[in-house]
C-alpha cells in the first residue's frame, strides 16, 4: 500500500513539473521584433493639390511617391576644453613652493597636495615614520616628472615630508 502511494505521488509530481515546464517552454515572445542599431526610417507623403478621390475616368496626375528620409540619432557634442582646476589656497601654494625649493616639481598639484594631507594626518596619528616614508616614496615615484637619475626616491619622499611639515601641517 505504501509503495502505491509513493508511486502515485511521484507520478503526480512528475506530471505537474512537466506541465509547468511545457507552459514555460514555448518559443513565443511578447516582443514583436529584435531591436537593431540601424537608423530609423520615416516615410512621409508630399502634400498634393489634387483632390483626395479621383474618379475612375479621370486622367489626373498620379499621386506623388512617398519620400523616405533617414534620421540618425547622434549624441550631443562634448563641451570644449577641460574644466579649470580650482585655485590654490595660500597654504597649498606654500607647500608647492617648499617642494620646488627642495628640488621636486610635481606634474599634478592635486596629487602632491593629497600627499601633504596624508603626511599631516599620519603625523597627527603618530604613524610609524617608516610606513609614512614608504607611502610618500610611492607617491613621489609615481609622478611623471620624477627622474631617479636626478634624485633618489628616499630624497624625493623626504622632500615631500619636509615641505608638508614646514609649510602645510598646522598652517
XYZ file of C-alpha atoms in Angstrom:
171
model
C 0.000 0.000 0.000
C 2.778 2.427 0.897
C 4.514 1.631 -2.317
C 1.474 2.511 -4.372
C 1.065 5.895 -2.670
C 4.713 6.704 -3.344
C 4.380 5.791 -6.989
C 1.183 7.810 -7.372
C 2.712 10.808 -5.595
C 5.869 10.592 -7.717
C 3.814 10.362 -10.884
C 1.729 13.404 -9.907
C 4.850 15.441 -9.148
C 6.383 14.440 -12.471
C 3.206 15.375 -14.362
C 2.940 18.717 -12.577
C 6.576 19.513 -13.349
C 6.115 18.501 -16.988
C 3.015 20.688 -17.240
C 4.776 23.684 -15.766
C 7.798 23.243 -17.984
C 5.638 22.812 -21.064
C 3.802 26.042 -20.282
C 7.091 27.919 -19.903
C 8.870 26.226 -22.754
C 7.108 27.685 -25.757
C 9.248 29.743 -28.047
C 6.819 32.640 -28.274
C 7.947 36.012 -27.102
C 5.994 39.075 -26.182
C 8.480 41.188 -28.123
C 7.397 41.795 -31.679
C 10.866 42.369 -33.089
C 14.504 42.458 -32.143
C 15.919 45.969 -31.703
C 18.679 46.978 -34.069
C 21.216 49.746 -34.349
C 20.086 50.730 -37.831
C 18.920 54.326 -38.331
C 15.191 54.840 -38.211
C 13.370 55.381 -41.488
C 10.492 57.822 -41.679
C 8.131 57.800 -44.631
C 6.060 60.855 -45.412
C 3.825 61.721 -48.305
C 4.258 65.035 -50.039
C 1.281 67.354 -49.937
C -0.601 67.479 -53.205
C -3.042 69.950 -54.604
C -5.116 67.271 -56.301
C -8.305 66.078 -54.677
C -8.108 63.018 -52.494
C -10.515 60.985 -54.619
C -10.031 60.625 -58.349
C -12.924 59.455 -60.461
C -12.322 56.282 -62.487
C -12.470 58.002 -65.886
C -10.217 60.950 -64.998
C -6.684 61.029 -66.220
C -5.425 63.222 -63.432
C -1.857 63.424 -62.340
C -0.612 60.401 -60.451
C -0.229 60.640 -56.716
C 3.244 61.701 -55.662
C 5.617 58.999 -54.457
C 6.249 58.952 -50.732
C 9.653 60.291 -49.750
C 11.954 58.427 -47.428
C 14.275 60.224 -45.027
C 16.758 58.749 -42.637
C 17.443 60.336 -39.307
C 20.367 59.108 -37.299
C 20.436 59.846 -33.599
C 23.703 61.471 -32.578
C 24.949 62.269 -29.083
C 25.381 65.863 -28.073
C 28.916 67.160 -28.576
C 31.174 67.252 -25.548
C 31.903 70.686 -24.151
C 35.120 72.189 -25.447
C 38.150 72.204 -23.193
C 38.673 70.670 -19.804
C 37.338 72.145 -16.607
C 39.693 74.587 -14.991
C 41.446 73.479 -11.834
C 40.313 75.044 -8.596
C 42.509 77.924 -7.493
C 45.145 77.039 -4.917
C 44.894 78.318 -1.374
C 47.905 80.149 0.089
C 48.578 77.056 2.237
C 48.641 74.796 -0.831
C 50.787 77.220 -2.806
C 53.217 77.471 0.115
C 53.573 73.681 0.153
C 54.216 73.552 -3.604
C 56.786 76.354 -3.292
C 58.547 74.455 -0.486
C 58.607 71.325 -2.668
C 60.223 73.277 -5.505
C 62.851 74.650 -3.116
C 63.637 71.033 -2.201
C 64.096 70.153 -5.892
C 60.729 68.483 -6.536
C 58.421 69.868 -9.229
C 55.265 67.695 -9.250
C 53.372 67.366 -12.514
C 49.981 67.094 -10.805
C 49.452 69.515 -7.957
C 46.338 67.746 -6.668
C 48.270 64.526 -6.049
C 51.097 66.412 -4.328
C 48.576 68.188 -2.092
C 46.932 64.828 -1.306
C 50.365 63.584 -0.231
C 50.699 66.604 2.072
C 47.268 65.839 3.561
C 48.354 62.254 4.167
C 51.611 63.353 5.800
C 49.780 65.692 8.182
C 47.225 63.006 9.097
C 49.933 60.376 9.598
C 51.914 62.697 11.868
C 48.775 63.563 13.861
C 48.013 59.849 14.293
C 51.619 59.104 15.328
C 52.001 56.665 12.429
C 55.366 54.910 12.230
C 57.853 57.025 10.273
C 58.976 54.131 8.077
C 55.398 53.396 6.960
C 54.788 57.058 6.183
C 58.102 57.247 4.296
C 57.214 54.181 2.197
C 53.815 55.577 1.249
C 55.186 59.027 0.391
C 58.034 57.472 -1.626
C 55.421 55.599 -3.664
C 53.527 58.812 -4.366
C 56.706 60.674 -5.313
C 57.897 57.837 -7.542
C 54.627 57.748 -9.494
C 54.938 61.368 -10.616
C 55.835 61.576 -14.321
C 58.293 64.392 -13.533
C 60.263 62.209 -11.116
C 63.657 61.184 -12.517
C 65.580 58.609 -10.456
C 68.803 59.725 -12.197
C 68.484 63.203 -10.667
C 67.271 62.295 -7.176
C 66.974 59.038 -5.196
C 63.417 58.122 -4.213
C 64.140 58.452 -0.491
C 65.318 62.016 -1.063
C 62.136 62.834 -3.017
C 59.999 61.319 -0.242
C 61.919 63.311 2.371
C 61.339 66.467 0.305
C 57.579 65.858 0.457
C 57.671 65.176 4.207
C 59.852 68.209 4.918
C 57.724 70.544 2.768
C 54.463 69.287 4.291
C 55.809 69.571 7.834
C 57.129 73.104 7.368
C 54.548 74.645 5.037
C 51.315 72.647 5.244
C 50.628 70.867 8.535
C 49.034 73.065 11.236
C 49.024 76.118 8.971
